[in-house]
């Protein structure tokens, strides 16, 4: 006798008619030692998202680490209209109100082309004598969030890679690896190196932005105030 099947059938009948006779029969079945109460079936669902390798951005190599890409939910990319669980919500300068862009529409330039927008103000960058590099930075590189207008540093005639948000605690161990931190401080706003421990704090009123040269690996620093 298939006790498990009988138990399941009786439980369904009791749920519908609630007769004492059926309850008594169910109690008798449950007394059998060889009865294993059937487990409830769990409905499995599979995501329709196809996992793809994230594109590489040489001027922003770790966008998920820096927070440029969010991964907390599934959204629809405003450019390709496809669902994505990795998406960008940082600055994008365009006429249209853009809520989310997928990494692939950023990397291939479709987002910038479709909305005639940019991820970085082309006058808020260091001078680099190569228009193609500028276009890659402003049209195909995810940006970062600053307190004020974001500024992108360069070194060795190329734009630096954005490494993340920093305070004094994060940069102190790296001081001997900067190209010229005193010059960076003077250009950004005039703070002196001796003042940084009192002012520069990650997620503070004086926020630091760390860049690294993609040629010589020297660091550079930009900062602003809220």
PDB file of N, CA, C and O in Angstrom, residues 173-210:
ATOM      1  N   UNK A 173      49.309  55.197   3.769  1.00  0.00           N
ATOM      2  CA  UNK A 173      50.309  54.166   3.445  1.00  0.00           C
ATOM      3  C   UNK A 173      50.851  54.271   2.016  1.00  0.00           C
ATOM      4  O   UNK A 173      51.827  53.597   1.681  1.00  0.00           O
ATOM      5  N   UNK A 174      50.230  55.117   1.187  1.00  0.00           N
ATOM      6  CA  UNK A 174      50.609  55.202  -0.230  1.00  0.00           C
ATOM      7  C   UNK A 174      51.377  56.477  -0.569  1.00  0.00           C
ATOM      8  O   UNK A 174      51.671  56.724  -1.742  1.00  0.00           O
ATOM      9  N   UNK A 175      51.699  57.284   0.425  1.00  0.00           N
ATOM     10  CA  UNK A 175      52.249  58.613   0.155  1.00  0.00           C
ATOM     11  C   UNK A 175      53.501  58.589  -0.720  1.00  0.00           C
ATOM     12  O   UNK A 175      53.699  59.480  -1.553  1.00  0.00           O
ATOM     13  N   UNK A 176      54.349  57.576  -0.558  1.00  0.00           N
ATOM     14  CA  UNK A 176      55.577  57.522  -1.355  1.00  0.00           C
ATOM     15  C   UNK A 176      55.331  57.016  -2.772  1.00  0.00           C
ATOM     16  O   UNK A 176      56.259  56.939  -3.583  1.00  0.00           O
ATOM     17  N   UNK A 177      54.068  56.684  -3.091  1.00  0.00           N
ATOM     18  CA  UNK A 177      53.738  56.178  -4.422  1.00  0.00           C
ATOM     19  C   UNK A 177      52.986  57.211  -5.271  1.00  0.00           C
ATOM     20  O   UNK A 177      52.535  56.897  -6.373  1.00  0.00           O
ATOM     21  N   UNK A 178      52.862  58.431  -4.754  1.00  0.00           N
ATOM     22  CA  UNK A 178      52.192  59.487  -5.512  1.00  0.00           C
ATOM     23  C   UNK A 178      53.181  60.175  -6.449  1.00  0.00           C
ATOM     24  O   UNK A 178      54.369  60.309  -6.134  1.00  0.00           O
ATOM     25  N   UNK A 179      52.665  60.608  -7.588  1.00  0.00           N
ATOM     26  CA  UNK A 179      53.513  61.324  -8.544  1.00  0.00           C
ATOM     27  C   UNK A 179      53.971  62.652  -7.949  1.00  0.00           C
ATOM     28  O   UNK A 179      55.164  62.970  -7.949  1.00  0.00           O
ATOM     29  N   UNK A 180      53.025  63.438  -7.426  1.00  0.00           N
ATOM     30  CA  UNK A 180      53.349  64.722  -6.792  1.00  0.00           C
ATOM     31  C   UNK A 180      52.110  65.173  -6.024  1.00  0.00           C
ATOM     32  O   UNK A 180      51.317  65.976  -6.518  1.00  0.00           O
ATOM     33  N   UNK A 181      51.952  64.657  -4.832  1.00  0.00           N
ATOM     34  CA  UNK A 181      50.724  64.919  -4.086  1.00  0.00           C
ATOM     35  C   UNK A 181      50.594  66.386  -3.685  1.00  0.00           C
ATOM     36  O   UNK A 181      49.486  66.926  -3.611  1.00  0.00           O
ATOM     37  N   UNK A 182      51.714  67.059  -3.464  1.00  0.00           N
ATOM     38  CA  UNK A 182      51.652  68.483  -3.115  1.00  0.00           C
ATOM     39  C   UNK A 182      51.040  69.289  -4.262  1.00  0.00           C
ATOM     40  O   UNK A 182      50.220  70.184  -4.037  1.00  0.00           O
ATOM     41  N   UNK A 183      51.424  68.970  -5.482  1.00  0.00           N
ATOM     42  CA  UNK A 183      50.850  69.661  -6.640  1.00  0.00           C
ATOM     43  C   UNK A 183      49.370  69.338  -6.795  1.00  0.00           C
ATOM     44  O   UNK A 183      48.559  70.213  -7.141  1.00  0.00           O
ATOM     45  N   UNK A 184      49.008  68.077  -6.546  1.00  0.00           N
ATOM     46  CA  UNK A 184      47.598  67.694  -6.625  1.00  0.00           C
ATOM     47  C   UNK A 184      46.759  68.486  -5.631  1.00  0.00           C
ATOM     48  O   UNK A 184      45.666  68.965  -5.958  1.00  0.00           O
ATOM     49  N   UNK A 185      47.268  68.630  -4.419  1.00  0.00           N
ATOM     50  CA  UNK A 185      46.537  69.356  -3.383  1.00  0.00           C
ATOM     51  C   UNK A 185      46.380  70.824  -3.747  1.00  0.00           C
ATOM     52  O   UNK A 185      45.309  71.417  -3.570  1.00  0.00           O
ATOM     53  N   UNK A 186      47.445  71.401  -4.269  1.00  0.00           N
ATOM     54  CA  UNK A 186      47.400  72.812  -4.652  1.00  0.00           C
ATOM     55  C   UNK A 186      46.402  73.046  -5.782  1.00  0.00           C
ATOM     56  O   UNK A 186      45.648  74.028  -5.771  1.00  0.00           O
ATOM     57  N   UNK A 187      46.365  72.139  -6.743  1.00  0.00           N
ATOM     58  CA  UNK A 187      45.465  72.291  -7.891  1.00  0.00           C
ATOM     59  C   UNK A 187      44.007  72.095  -7.498  1.00  0.00           C
ATOM     60  O   UNK A 187      43.113  72.758  -8.026  1.00  0.00           O
ATOM     61  N   UNK A 188      43.767  71.180  -6.568  1.00  0.00           N
ATOM     62  CA  UNK A 188      42.389  70.858  -6.198  1.00  0.00           C
ATOM     63  C   UNK A 188      41.741  71.930  -5.337  1.00  0.00           C
ATOM     64  O   UNK A 188      40.522  72.119  -5.393  1.00  0.00           O
ATOM     65  N   UNK A 189      42.535  72.613  -4.517  1.00  0.00           N
ATOM     66  CA  UNK A 189      41.905  73.609  -3.655  1.00  0.00           C
ATOM     67  C   UNK A 189      42.828  74.290  -2.669  1.00  0.00           C
ATOM     68  O   UNK A 189      42.409  75.195  -1.952  1.00  0.00           O
ATOM     69  N   UNK A 190      44.078  73.844  -2.591  1.00  0.00           N
ATOM     70  CA  UNK A 190      45.037  74.569  -1.769  1.00  0.00           C
ATOM     71  C   UNK A 190      45.362  73.975  -0.420  1.00  0.00           C
ATOM     72  O   UNK A 190      46.135  74.561   0.346  1.00  0.00           O
ATOM     73  N   UNK A 191      44.791  72.826  -0.080  1.00  0.00           N
ATOM     74  CA  UNK A 191      45.161  72.195   1.181  1.00  0.00           C
ATOM     75  C   UNK A 191      46.626  71.775   1.160  1.00  0.00           C
ATOM     76  O   UNK A 191      47.161  71.404   0.115  1.00  0.00           O
ATOM     77  N   UNK A 192      47.262  71.839   2.328  1.00  0.00           N
ATOM     78  CA  UNK A 192      48.637  71.356   2.447  1.00  0.00           C
ATOM     79  C   UNK A 192      48.625  69.921   2.969  1.00  0.00           C
ATOM     80  O   UNK A 192      47.679  69.497   3.634  1.00  0.00           O
ATOM     81  N   UNK A 193      49.693  69.214   2.683  1.00  0.00           N
ATOM     82  CA  UNK A 193      49.773  67.812   3.085  1.00  0.00           C
ATOM     83  C   UNK A 193      49.608  67.653   4.594  1.00  0.00           C
ATOM     84  O   UNK A 193      48.972  66.709   5.065  1.00  0.00           O
ATOM     85  N   UNK A 194      50.163  68.582   5.351  1.00  0.00           N
ATOM     86  CA  UNK A 194      50.073  68.500   6.813  1.00  0.00           C
ATOM     87  C   UNK A 194      48.644  68.695   7.320  1.00  0.00           C
ATOM     88  O   UNK A 194      48.334  68.356   8.466  1.00  0.00           O
ATOM     89  N   UNK A 195      47.778  69.246   6.479  1.00  0.00           N
ATOM     90  CA  UNK A 195      46.389  69.484   6.880  1.00  0.00           C
ATOM     91  C   UNK A 195      45.472  68.297   6.573  1.00  0.00           C
ATOM     92  O   UNK A 195      44.358  68.222   7.104  1.00  0.00           O
ATOM     93  N   UNK A 196      45.927  67.392   5.720  1.00  0.00           N
ATOM     94  CA  UNK A 196      45.055  66.297   5.290  1.00  0.00           C
ATOM     95  C   UNK A 196      44.534  65.425   6.429  1.00  0.00           C
ATOM     96  O   UNK A 196      43.362  65.025   6.404  1.00  0.00           O
ATOM     97  N   UNK A 197      45.362  65.082   7.435  1.00  0.00           N
ATOM     98  CA  UNK A 197      44.825  64.236   8.511  1.00  0.00           C
ATOM     99  C   UNK A 197      43.606  64.842   9.206  1.00  0.00           C
ATOM    100  O   UNK A 197      42.760  64.107   9.735  1.00  0.00           O
ATOM    101  N   UNK A 198      43.513  66.165   9.209  1.00  0.00           N
ATOM    102  CA  UNK A 198      42.399  66.829   9.886  1.00  0.00           C
ATOM    103  C   UNK A 198      41.185  67.042   8.991  1.00  0.00           C
ATOM    104  O   UNK A 198      40.080  67.283   9.493  1.00  0.00           O
ATOM    105  N   UNK A 199      41.388  66.960   7.682  1.00  0.00           N
ATOM    106  CA  UNK A 199      40.303  67.284   6.761  1.00  0.00           C
ATOM    107  C   UNK A 199      39.821  66.096   5.924  1.00  0.00           C
ATOM    108  O   UNK A 199      38.612  65.858   5.817  1.00  0.00           O
ATOM    109  N   UNK A 200      40.760  65.389   5.314  1.00  0.00           N
ATOM    110  CA  UNK A 200      40.387  64.378   4.323  1.00  0.00           C
ATOM    111  C   UNK A 200      39.815  63.129   4.990  1.00  0.00           C
ATOM    112  O   UNK A 200      40.498  62.457   5.765  1.00  0.00           O
ATOM    113  N   UNK A 201      38.565  62.827   4.686  1.00  0.00           N
ATOM    114  CA  UNK A 201      37.905  61.662   5.275  1.00  0.00           C
ATOM    115  C   UNK A 201      36.958  61.055   4.253  1.00  0.00           C
ATOM    116  O   UNK A 201      36.151  61.750   3.638  1.00  0.00           O
ATOM    117  N   UNK A 202      37.058  59.744   4.081  1.00  0.00           N
ATOM    118  CA  UNK A 202      36.158  59.060   3.155  1.00  0.00           C
ATOM    119  C   UNK A 202      34.721  59.210   3.630  1.00  0.00           C
ATOM    120  O   UNK A 202      34.401  58.960   4.792  1.00  0.00           O
ATOM    121  N   UNK A 203      33.861  59.652   2.722  1.00  0.00           N
ATOM    122  CA  UNK A 203      32.454  59.911   3.021  1.00  0.00           C
ATOM    123  C   UNK A 203      32.287  61.055   4.017  1.00  0.00           C
ATOM    124  O   UNK A 203      31.291  61.130   4.737  1.00  0.00           O
ATOM    125  N   UNK A 204      33.279  61.941   4.043  1.00  0.00           N
ATOM    126  CA  UNK A 204      33.208  63.102   4.920  1.00  0.00           C
ATOM    127  C   UNK A 204      32.986  64.377   4.133  1.00  0.00           C
ATOM    128  O   UNK A 204      32.766  64.355   2.919  1.00  0.00           O
ATOM    129  N   UNK A 205      33.060  65.503   4.819  1.00  0.00           N
ATOM    130  CA  UNK A 205      32.845  66.791   4.157  1.00  0.00           C
ATOM    131  C   UNK A 205      33.945  67.106   3.153  1.00  0.00           C
ATOM    132  O   UNK A 205      33.719  67.801   2.164  1.00  0.00           O
ATOM    133  N   UNK A 206      35.150  66.630   3.423  1.00  0.00           N
ATOM    134  CA  UNK A 206      36.254  66.754   2.471  1.00  0.00           C
ATOM    135  C   UNK A 206      36.556  65.354   1.947  1.00  0.00           C
ATOM    136  O   UNK A 206      37.146  64.536   2.644  1.00  0.00           O
ATOM    137  N   UNK A 207      36.112  65.089   0.726  1.00  0.00           N
ATOM    138  CA  UNK A 207      36.197  63.749   0.146  1.00  0.00           C
ATOM    139  C   UNK A 207      37.368  63.645  -0.821  1.00  0.00           C
ATOM    140  O   UNK A 207      37.576  64.517  -1.653  1.00  0.00           O
ATOM    141  N   UNK A 208      38.120  62.557  -0.695  1.00  0.00           N
ATOM    142  CA  UNK A 208      39.226  62.318  -1.609  1.00  0.00           C
ATOM    143  C   UNK A 208      38.855  61.326  -2.699  1.00  0.00           C
ATOM    144  O   UNK A 208      38.051  60.413  -2.481  1.00  0.00           O
ATOM    145  N   UNK A 209      39.465  61.511  -3.883  1.00  0.00           N
ATOM    146  CA  UNK A 209      39.237  60.631  -5.033  1.00  0.00           C
ATOM    147  C   UNK A 209      40.603  60.178  -5.543  1.00  0.00           C
ATOM    148  O   UNK A 209      41.421  60.998  -5.963  1.00  0.00           O
ATOM    149  N   UNK A 210      40.836  58.890  -5.496  1.00  0.00           N
ATOM    150  CA  UNK A 210      42.151  58.350  -5.824  1.00  0.00           C
ATOM    151  C   UNK A 210      42.208  57.891  -7.279  1.00  0.00           C
ATOM    152  O   UNK A 210      41.335  57.160  -7.749  1.00  0.00           O
TER     153      UNK A 210
END
